[in-house]
Each structure stands twice: as C-alpha cells, then as structure tokens.
XYZ file of C-alpha atoms in Angstrom:
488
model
C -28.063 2.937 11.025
C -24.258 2.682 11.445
C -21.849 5.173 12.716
C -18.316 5.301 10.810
C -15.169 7.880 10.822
C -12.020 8.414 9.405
C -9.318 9.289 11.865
C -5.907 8.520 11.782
C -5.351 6.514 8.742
C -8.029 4.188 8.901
C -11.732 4.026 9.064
C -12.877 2.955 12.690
C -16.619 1.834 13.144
C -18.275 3.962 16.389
C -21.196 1.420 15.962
C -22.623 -1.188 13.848
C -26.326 -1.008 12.745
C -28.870 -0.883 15.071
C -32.399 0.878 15.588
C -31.371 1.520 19.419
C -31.836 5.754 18.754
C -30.573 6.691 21.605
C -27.163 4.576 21.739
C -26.680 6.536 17.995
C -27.316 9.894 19.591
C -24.902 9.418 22.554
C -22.088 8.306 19.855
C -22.987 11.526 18.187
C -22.858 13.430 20.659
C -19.377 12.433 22.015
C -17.979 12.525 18.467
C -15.367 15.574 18.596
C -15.472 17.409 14.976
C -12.844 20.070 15.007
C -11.423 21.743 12.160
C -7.399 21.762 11.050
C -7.473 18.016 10.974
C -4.899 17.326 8.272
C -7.296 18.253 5.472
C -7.091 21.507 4.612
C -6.811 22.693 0.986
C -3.716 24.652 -0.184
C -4.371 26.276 -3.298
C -0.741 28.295 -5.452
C -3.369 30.666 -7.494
C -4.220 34.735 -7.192
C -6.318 33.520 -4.076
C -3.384 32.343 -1.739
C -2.172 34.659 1.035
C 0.938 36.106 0.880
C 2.765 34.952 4.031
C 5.804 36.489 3.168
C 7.675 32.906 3.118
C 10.467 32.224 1.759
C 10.768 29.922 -1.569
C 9.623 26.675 -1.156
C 7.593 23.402 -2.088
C 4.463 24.461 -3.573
C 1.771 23.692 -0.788
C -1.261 22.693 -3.574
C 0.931 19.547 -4.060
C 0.133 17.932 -1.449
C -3.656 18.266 -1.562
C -3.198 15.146 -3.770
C -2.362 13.294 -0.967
C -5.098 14.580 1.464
C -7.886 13.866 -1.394
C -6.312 10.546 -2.005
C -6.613 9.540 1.519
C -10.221 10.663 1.644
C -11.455 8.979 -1.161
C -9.116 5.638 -0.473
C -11.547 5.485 3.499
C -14.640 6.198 1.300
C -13.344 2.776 -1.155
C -12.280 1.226 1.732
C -16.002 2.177 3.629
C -17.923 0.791 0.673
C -16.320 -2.186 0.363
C -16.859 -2.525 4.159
C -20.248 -2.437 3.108
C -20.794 -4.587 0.099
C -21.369 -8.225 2.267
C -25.014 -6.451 3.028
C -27.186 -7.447 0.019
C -29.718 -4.550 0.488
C -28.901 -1.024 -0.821
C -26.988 1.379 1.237
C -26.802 5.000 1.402
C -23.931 6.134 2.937
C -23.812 9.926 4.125
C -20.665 11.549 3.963
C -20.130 15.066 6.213
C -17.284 16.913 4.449
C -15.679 20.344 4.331
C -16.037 19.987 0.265
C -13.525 17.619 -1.652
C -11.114 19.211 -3.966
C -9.173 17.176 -6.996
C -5.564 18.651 -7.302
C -4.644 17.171 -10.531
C -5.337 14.062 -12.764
C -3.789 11.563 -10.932
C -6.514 11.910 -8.092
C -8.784 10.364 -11.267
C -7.341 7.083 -10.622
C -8.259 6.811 -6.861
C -12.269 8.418 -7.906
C -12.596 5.811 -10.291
C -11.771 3.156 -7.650
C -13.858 4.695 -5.397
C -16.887 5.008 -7.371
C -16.333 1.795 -8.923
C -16.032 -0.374 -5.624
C -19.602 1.739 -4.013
C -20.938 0.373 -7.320
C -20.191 -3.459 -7.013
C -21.422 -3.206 -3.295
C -24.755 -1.288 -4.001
C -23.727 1.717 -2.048
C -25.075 4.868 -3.201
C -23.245 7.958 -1.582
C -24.846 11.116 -0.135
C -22.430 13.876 0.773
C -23.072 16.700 2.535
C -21.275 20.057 2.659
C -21.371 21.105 6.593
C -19.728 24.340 5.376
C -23.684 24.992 4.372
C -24.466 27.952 2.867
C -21.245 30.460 2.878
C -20.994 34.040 2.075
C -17.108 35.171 2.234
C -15.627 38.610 1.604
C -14.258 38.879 -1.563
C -10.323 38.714 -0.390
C -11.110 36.411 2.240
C -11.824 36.854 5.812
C -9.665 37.142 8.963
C -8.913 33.666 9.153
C -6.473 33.590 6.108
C -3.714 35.898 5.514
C -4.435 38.868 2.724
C -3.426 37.503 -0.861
C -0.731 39.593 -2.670
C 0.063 40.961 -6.351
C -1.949 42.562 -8.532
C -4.929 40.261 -8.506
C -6.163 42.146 -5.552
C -7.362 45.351 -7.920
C -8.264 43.209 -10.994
C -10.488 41.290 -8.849
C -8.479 37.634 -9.879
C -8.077 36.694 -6.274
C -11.852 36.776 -6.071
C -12.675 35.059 -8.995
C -10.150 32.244 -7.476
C -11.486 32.115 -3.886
C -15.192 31.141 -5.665
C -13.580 29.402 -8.168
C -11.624 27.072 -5.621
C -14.818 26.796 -3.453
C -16.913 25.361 -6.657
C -14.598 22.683 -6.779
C -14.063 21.648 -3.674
C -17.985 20.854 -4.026
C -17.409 19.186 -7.315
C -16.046 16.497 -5.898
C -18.865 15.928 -3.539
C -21.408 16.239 -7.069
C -19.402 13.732 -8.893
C -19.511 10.959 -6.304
C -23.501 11.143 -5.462
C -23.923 11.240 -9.404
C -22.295 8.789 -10.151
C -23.260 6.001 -7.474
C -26.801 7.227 -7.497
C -27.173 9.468 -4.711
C -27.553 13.114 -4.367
C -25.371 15.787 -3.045
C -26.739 18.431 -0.350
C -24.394 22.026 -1.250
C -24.982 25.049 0.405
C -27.926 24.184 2.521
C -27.578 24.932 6.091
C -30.148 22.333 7.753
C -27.987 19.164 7.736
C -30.584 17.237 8.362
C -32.124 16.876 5.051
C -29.602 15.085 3.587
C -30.097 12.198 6.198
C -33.597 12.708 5.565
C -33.486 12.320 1.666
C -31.132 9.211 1.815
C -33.513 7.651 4.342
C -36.532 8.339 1.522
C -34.810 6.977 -0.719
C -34.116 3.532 0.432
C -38.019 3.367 1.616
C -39.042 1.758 -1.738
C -37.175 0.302 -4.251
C -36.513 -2.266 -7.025
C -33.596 -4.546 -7.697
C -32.728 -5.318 -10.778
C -29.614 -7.539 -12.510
C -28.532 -8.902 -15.951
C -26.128 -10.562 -17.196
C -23.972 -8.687 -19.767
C -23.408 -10.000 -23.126
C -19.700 -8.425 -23.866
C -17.313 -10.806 -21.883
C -14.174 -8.593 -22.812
C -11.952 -7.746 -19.490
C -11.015 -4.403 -20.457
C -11.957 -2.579 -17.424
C -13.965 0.471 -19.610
C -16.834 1.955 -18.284
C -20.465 0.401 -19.098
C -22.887 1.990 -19.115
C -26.559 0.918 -18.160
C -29.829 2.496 -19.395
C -33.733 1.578 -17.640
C -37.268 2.833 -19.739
C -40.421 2.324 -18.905
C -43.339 1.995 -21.811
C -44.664 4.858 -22.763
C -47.878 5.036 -21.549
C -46.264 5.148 -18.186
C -45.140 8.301 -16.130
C -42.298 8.033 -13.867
C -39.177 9.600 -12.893
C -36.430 6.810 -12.747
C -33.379 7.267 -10.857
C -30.449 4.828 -11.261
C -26.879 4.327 -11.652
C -25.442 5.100 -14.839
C -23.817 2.128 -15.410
C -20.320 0.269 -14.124
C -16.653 -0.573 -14.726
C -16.001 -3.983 -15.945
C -13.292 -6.318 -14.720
C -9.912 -5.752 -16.904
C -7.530 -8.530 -17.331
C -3.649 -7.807 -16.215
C -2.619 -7.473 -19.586
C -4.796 -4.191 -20.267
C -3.308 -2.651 -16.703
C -1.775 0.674 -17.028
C 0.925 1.689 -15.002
C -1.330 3.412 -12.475
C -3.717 0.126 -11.946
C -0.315 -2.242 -11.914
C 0.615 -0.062 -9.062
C -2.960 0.090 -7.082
C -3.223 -3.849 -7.259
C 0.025 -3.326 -5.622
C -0.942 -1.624 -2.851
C -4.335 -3.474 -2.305
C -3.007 -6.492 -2.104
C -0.782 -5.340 0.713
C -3.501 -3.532 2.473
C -5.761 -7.073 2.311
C -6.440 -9.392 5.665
C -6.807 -11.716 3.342
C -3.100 -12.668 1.617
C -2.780 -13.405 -1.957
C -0.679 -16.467 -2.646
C -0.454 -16.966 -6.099
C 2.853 -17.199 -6.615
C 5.304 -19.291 -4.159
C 7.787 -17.488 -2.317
C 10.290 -17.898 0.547
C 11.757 -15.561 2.709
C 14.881 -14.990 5.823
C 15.345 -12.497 7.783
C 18.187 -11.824 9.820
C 20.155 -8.947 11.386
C 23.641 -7.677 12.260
C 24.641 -4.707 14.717
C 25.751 -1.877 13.266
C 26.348 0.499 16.007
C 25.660 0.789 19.865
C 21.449 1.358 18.720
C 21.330 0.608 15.361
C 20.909 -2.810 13.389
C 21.327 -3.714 9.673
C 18.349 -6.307 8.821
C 18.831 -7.936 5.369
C 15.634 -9.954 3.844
C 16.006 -12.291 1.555
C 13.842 -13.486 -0.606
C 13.370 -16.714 -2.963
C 11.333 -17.494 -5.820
C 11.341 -20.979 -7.788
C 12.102 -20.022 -11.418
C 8.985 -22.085 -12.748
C 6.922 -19.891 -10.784
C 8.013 -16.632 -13.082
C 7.084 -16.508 -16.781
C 9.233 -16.119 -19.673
C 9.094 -13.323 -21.969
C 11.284 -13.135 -25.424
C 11.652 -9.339 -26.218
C 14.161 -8.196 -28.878
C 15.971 -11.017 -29.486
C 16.475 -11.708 -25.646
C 14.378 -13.635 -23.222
C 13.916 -12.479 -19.543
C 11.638 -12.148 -16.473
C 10.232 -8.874 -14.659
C 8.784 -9.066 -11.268
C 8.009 -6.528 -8.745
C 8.144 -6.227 -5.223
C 6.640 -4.019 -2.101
C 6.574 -4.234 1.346
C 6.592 -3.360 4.859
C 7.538 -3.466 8.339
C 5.612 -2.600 11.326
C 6.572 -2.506 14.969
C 4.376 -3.979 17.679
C 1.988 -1.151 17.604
C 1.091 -1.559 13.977
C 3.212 1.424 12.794
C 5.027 1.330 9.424
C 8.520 1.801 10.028
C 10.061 0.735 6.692
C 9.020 0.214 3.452
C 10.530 -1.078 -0.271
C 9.308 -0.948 -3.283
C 11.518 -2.287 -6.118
C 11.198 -4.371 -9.215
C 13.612 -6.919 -10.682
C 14.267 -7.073 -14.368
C 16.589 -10.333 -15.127
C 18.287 -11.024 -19.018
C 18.658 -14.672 -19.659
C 21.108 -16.482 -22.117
C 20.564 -19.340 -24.200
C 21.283 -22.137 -21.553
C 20.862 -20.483 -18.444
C 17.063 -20.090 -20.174
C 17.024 -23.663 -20.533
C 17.743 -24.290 -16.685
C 15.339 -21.463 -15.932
C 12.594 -23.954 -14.280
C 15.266 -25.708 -12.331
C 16.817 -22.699 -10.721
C 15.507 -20.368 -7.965
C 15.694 -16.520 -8.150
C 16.660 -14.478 -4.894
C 15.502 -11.124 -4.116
C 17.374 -9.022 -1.033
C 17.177 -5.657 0.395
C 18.388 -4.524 3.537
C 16.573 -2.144 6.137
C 18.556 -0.372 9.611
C 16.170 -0.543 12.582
C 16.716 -0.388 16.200
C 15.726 -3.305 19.013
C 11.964 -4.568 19.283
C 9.733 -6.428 18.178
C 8.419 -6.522 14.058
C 6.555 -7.732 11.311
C 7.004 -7.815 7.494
C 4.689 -8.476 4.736
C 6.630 -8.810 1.541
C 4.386 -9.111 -1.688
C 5.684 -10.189 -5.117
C 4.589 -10.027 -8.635
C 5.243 -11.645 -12.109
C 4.981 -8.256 -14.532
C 3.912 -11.015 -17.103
C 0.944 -12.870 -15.745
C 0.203 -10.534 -12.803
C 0.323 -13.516 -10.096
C 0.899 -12.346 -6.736
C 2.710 -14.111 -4.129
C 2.575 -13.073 0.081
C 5.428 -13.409 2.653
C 4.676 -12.433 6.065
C 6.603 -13.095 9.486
C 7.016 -11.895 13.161
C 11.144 -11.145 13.697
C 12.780 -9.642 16.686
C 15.819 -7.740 16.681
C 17.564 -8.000 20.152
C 19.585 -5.616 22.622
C 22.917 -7.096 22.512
C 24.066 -4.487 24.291
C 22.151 -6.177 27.655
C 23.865 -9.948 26.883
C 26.153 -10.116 29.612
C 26.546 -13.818 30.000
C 27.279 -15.157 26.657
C 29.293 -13.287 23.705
C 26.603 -11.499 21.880
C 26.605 -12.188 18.414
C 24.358 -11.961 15.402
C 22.249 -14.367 13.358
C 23.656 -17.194 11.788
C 23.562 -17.505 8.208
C 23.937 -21.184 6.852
C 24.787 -20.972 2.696
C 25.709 -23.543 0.272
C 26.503 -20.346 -2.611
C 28.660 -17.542 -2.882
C 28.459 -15.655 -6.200
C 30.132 -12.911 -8.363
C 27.913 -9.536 -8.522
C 28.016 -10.049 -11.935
C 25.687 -12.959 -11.604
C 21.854 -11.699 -12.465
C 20.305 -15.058 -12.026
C 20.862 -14.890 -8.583
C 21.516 -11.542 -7.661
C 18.993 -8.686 -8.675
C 20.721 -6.151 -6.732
C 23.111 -6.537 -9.484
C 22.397 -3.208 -11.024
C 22.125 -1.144 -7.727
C 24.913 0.924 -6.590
C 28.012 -0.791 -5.921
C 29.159 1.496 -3.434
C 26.291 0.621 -0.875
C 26.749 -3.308 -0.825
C 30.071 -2.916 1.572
C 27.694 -2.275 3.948
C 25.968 -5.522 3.862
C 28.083 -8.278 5.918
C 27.372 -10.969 3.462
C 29.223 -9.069 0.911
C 33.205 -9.405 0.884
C 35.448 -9.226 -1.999
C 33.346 -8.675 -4.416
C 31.492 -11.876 -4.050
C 28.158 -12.076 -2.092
C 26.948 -14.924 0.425
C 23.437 -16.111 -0.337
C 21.545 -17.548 2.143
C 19.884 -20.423 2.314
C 16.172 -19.336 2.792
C 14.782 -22.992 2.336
C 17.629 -24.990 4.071
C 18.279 -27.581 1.690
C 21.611 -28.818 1.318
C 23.703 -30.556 -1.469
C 25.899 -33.136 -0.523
C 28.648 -32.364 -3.586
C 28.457 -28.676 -2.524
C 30.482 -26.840 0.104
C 28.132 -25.278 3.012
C 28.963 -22.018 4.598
C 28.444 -20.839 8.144
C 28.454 -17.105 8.933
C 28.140 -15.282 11.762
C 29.683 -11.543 13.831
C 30.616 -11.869 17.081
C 31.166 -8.445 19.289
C 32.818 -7.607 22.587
C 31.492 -4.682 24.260
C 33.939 -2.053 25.581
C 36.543 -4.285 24.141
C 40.145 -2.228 23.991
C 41.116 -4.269 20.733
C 40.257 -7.371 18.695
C 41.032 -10.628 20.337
C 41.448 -13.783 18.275
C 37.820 -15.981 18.127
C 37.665 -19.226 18.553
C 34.003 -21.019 16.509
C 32.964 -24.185 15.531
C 30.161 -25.746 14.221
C 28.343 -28.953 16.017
C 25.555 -31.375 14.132
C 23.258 -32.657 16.380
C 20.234 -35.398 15.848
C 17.535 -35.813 18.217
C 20.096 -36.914 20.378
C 23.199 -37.700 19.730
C 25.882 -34.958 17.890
C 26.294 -36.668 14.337
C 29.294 -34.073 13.474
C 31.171 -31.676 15.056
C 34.199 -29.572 12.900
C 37.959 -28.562 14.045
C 37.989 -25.034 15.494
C 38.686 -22.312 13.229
C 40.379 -18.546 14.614
C-alpha cells in the first residue's frame, strides 16, 4: 500500500508501497485532515444562506475551479500510477465531489480516461458517512432567505445539492471499475472491498480493429458461455487516441497545459528564445522575451483566397521557490502575400511579450504550437534580474541587445504584436519612433547588414542627465579585432 495527498497544488507521496503496517499507520496517524481547506461547495440556489451581502460575483462559479483541481490530482495520481503493470485500486477520501457546469466534463473525461490507460480502478469514499441534516440546515451555515423557506424549495435544494456532490464520486468508480462507498459510516469497508477485489483477477487485452483517431468513447463488452454462472465486473470500455485535427477547442487548450505541466519537454518544433530586462523604477523591471521560430518549422494554410500561419503560445515564470509569478498565453495569426509566401521557409518568425518583475532569481518555460499540425516546441531557461540599485562601482546599466533589424509595426512577418494595442508598446525600450528593434536571439550576423547595439545606462540620485560616453570593442580569444569611435 501507498500513501498519497493533495495539498497545496500538487499531489505529494507520504510513502511509496510497502507491507511495513506499522510505518503506514504512523503516516496515518500524523496526517492532519481538517475541514475549510479550499474546497468547499458554494451553491446560488433556494438553499444558500442569506448573509445579507452586498451584490457580488456569484460564489457557485468558482466551484469549477475547486472540482477542476480535484479531479486534475486524481489524473495526475493515476498517471503516477500507470508504470505498475498490475491493477490498482486507488481509494479516494472525499467530502463528496460536485460538477458546477459542463465544462468540468472535459477535466472527468481526462480523468477517467488516463485511470483507464494505467489500469487504475478508483474507489471513493464519502467520509461525510451517513448524514441526517435539518431541513434548513444546521448551525453551521447561515439561515437561507425568500420564500423557499415555507414552500419547502430550500430543502428540496440542500438534498438535492448533497446527491450530487456524491454523483461525482458514483461516476468515477463506475466508470474505471470500482465501486463507490456513500453514506456508510464504517470507513473501513471501502479499503476492505478494494483490497477483495484485487485478490483474484484476470487480465485481458486485444487489439482493436477500428484504427480511426477520433478520440470517441469505445466501448468494451466480456460474456461467458452460457452454461456458465458468473457475475463479471469490468470496465466499460475506453477513449481512443484522436488525431490534432479532430481537437476541439477545449482539448487544443488541455494539450496546452499538459505539455507545460510535463518533466519531460516536448520539442517538436524548433524554437529560440532571449531574455533580457530594463529598470523601470527604483523596484521594478520590464523583462521582454523574445522568441524565434524558423518559418519551415510552421505550416502553411491557404484559407479564402489568402495563405497564412497560426501558432499559439503559453508560458510561465517561476521564482526560485517554484512559484508562478507570471504567465502568457497568446496566439499569433500571420497573413502572407504572394512573395513574402514564397520566402516563407527562408525567413524566421519572432514572437515577444514583455513581463514587469522585481530582482531575483527565475525561470521560464515558453511552449509553442503550430494550430495546423499540432507540433509543439519547448523553451526553458534560468535568468536573473539584478539590484542595480546596489552597483556602486560601475554605472549600472541594463542588458545589451545586439540587432541586425529594425522594422515598421506594420510588418506581420516579423512582428506579431502587430495587432496589440499601440498605446502599450512605448513602454517597451526597443520601441522608438514607430519602428521596433528586434533582437538577435540566435546571434548570427550578416556582413551586408548594419548591426545594432542597445543598451540604458542610469545614474542613481543623479540631479540631471549628463552626456554618455559608449563604445563597442570586438575581441578574439585574445587580441581586440575591432573597436568603434565613441558615440554621446
């Protein structure tokens, strides 16, 4: 037996298997279950209590979010699981599982679908256990209000909302092959029925004769011959594979996600990436990223008349405790003419966003996707951002971008921020005059094509600006090949 919870975002194992009993009960026993954790379920029906608020954002809302995150650690459990080749029952303790709304469907599917592929069978159990509540509530919650209170509505809701927070529970064990333990007050048996069940059992595969990738549910029937009597119990069947082309919007999005999530980068497509940063203000700094993609890398698509690429992006950054701090999510949709089309191959595409953080220490993981053929490409990099404010000795400045291109907003092939609001580009150094700077993220130069140096330079406590001296030295391994006239 292994010992698993979900605190804090992620799912932390308390102890791998082992058949040492009493090192399991002494992580039991130090386990702290409390209630109020995050999870409770807000309901916006004749059963709410009337707290006298004023008007707000409806509460229920944002039960989507707790479910989600409670069936993304059971996915993320499973699949934790599915190295083991023998079957596993995992046994869930829960305070009942309520959907809020269709889109939690999505995240159930994915659930149910990855305990499938890894032979995981769940077994939840309601520690509520067997509840008897006064019709209006008890003293816990705050008295409901309206009319529903004579009609008897706000009854009929508070059983109504506490059958489906154990539908949930029903729909998982049914569906993976397991069985759910409701309103049962000896918690026990549920450990005690998954155990049985995993005492004796059969294994049994095929290979399926419809090849189609069109991720639909399959289902799977067993018989015996007549003459012999047997209850079978099995799952019902599986989801197949789907190919990117039958994604809907919802699974373009979750392949999204899990590909940031994975230890394991996807790198698909080839991508390049700088990161640099300018000071903003005493604390804060402005941190553009910039990314590149070779154009051969993206497909071409000819819709209405006009051929053009769409890729999206998402990513993070995370301090040196593992914290998100920023994210972006953002998608790039680029109209081609006739001959830039025909240099499309030869020509690479640049991506940049900007993000304000403060000193330390980070990390970024920047994915990207071609909408077309669903290749995904990974980018991830340690960057610090320094203190200026504690260089004393030399004249603190910022990074220093090295360009060979400096184009017109107007230009899409280059710049996909294109369509974004003009009025926040001022605030990116590498914009003046309408015309943008674009790094060089792979630092290859052209010989018949100017090269630009750019950096900011800042004097602390200075009383006004003093004319700046800067130029730019070439050095070999060990000799300086070039060295340019000073510049103010």
């Amino acid at each position: 037996m292994a010992v698993r919870r979900y605190r804090g975002g992620a799912v932390e194992v308390l102890q791998d298997f082992t058949d040492d009993r009493d090192r399991l009960l002494s992580i039991v026993a130090t386990t702290i279950v409390g209630e109020r954790e995050g999870f409770d379920i807000s309901t916006n029906d004749a059963s709410a209590a009337d707290t006298g608020a004023a008007f707000g954002q409806d509460d229920s809302e944002f039960n989507i979010f707790n479910t989600d995150r409670q069936l993304s650690a059971l996915q993320t459990a499973a699949s934790m699981l599915g190295q083991l080749n023998e079957k596993k029952s995992l046994i869930y303790f829960a305070s009942g599982l309520r959907l809020s709304g269709l889109n939690n469907l999505a995240q159930l599917h994915a659930t149910v679908n990855a305990a499938i592929r890894a032979g995981v069978s769940f077994w939840p159990i309601d520690a509520r256990g067997l509840v008897a509540e006064a019709p209006l509530g008890d003293a816990g919650k705050g008295s409901p209000g309206g009319i529903g209170m004579y009609t008897g509505n706000s009854a009929l809701a508070e059983t109504t909302n506490f059958q489906q927070s154990q539908d949930t529970l029903y729909t998982l064990a049914g569906n993976t092959g397991g069985k759910a333990l409701l309103d049962y007050n000896d918690l026990t048996k549920g450990i005690v029925r998954a155990e049985q069940s995993v005492s004796s059992y059969y294994v049994l595969g095929y290979y399926t004769t419809n090849t189609s990738l069109d991720g639909k549910f399959r289902r799977v029937k067993i018989s015996l011959a007549r003459d012999l009597a047997a209850k079978l119990d099995y799952r019902q069947g599986y989801y197949a594979g789907k190919q990117f082309g039958k994604f809907t919007a919802v699974d373009k999005e979750r392949q999204l996600e899990d590909a940031l999530m994975l230890g394991d980068p996807i790198t698909e497509l080839i991508i390049a990436m700088e990161v640099v940063y300018f000071q903003l203000n005493r604390a804060e700094y402005f941190v553009p990223a910039v990314v590149k993609i070779p154009g051969r890398e993206l497909a071409l698509v000819k819709r209405r008349g006009v051929e053009r690429t769409l890729s999206d992006f998402i990513g993070e950054i995370k301090d040196d405790y593992g914290s998100t701090i920023s994210n972006v999510r953002d998608k790039m949709n680029i109209k081609l003419s006739g001959a830039t089309a025909s240099e499309w191959a030869k020509r690479p595409i640049e991506y940049d966003t900007g993000f304000t953080l403060l000193p330390g220490k980070y990390s970024i993981k920047f994915l990207a996707r071609d909408d077309e053929t669903g290749r995904i490409g990974t980018y991830q990099t340690a960057f610090v951002v320094p203190n200026l404010n504690k260089e004393e000795k030399r004249l603190p400045i910022s990074s220093v971008v090295l360009s060979s291109q400096q184009v017109d907003f107007k230009d899409a092939l280059y710049n996909a921020a294109k369509d974004k609001n003009k009025n926040e580009e001022p605030s990116n150094p590498l914009v003046e005059d309408e015309r943008k700077l674009i790094p060089s993220v792979t630092r290859a130069f052209s010989k018949g094509r100017e090269m630009f140096v750019y950096l900011q330079a800042y004097e602390p406590g200075a009383e006004s600006i003093r004319p700046l001296i800067a130029f730019v030295s070439f050095c070999g391994s060990e000799t300086k090949e070039l060295e340019t006239a000073p510049v103010q």
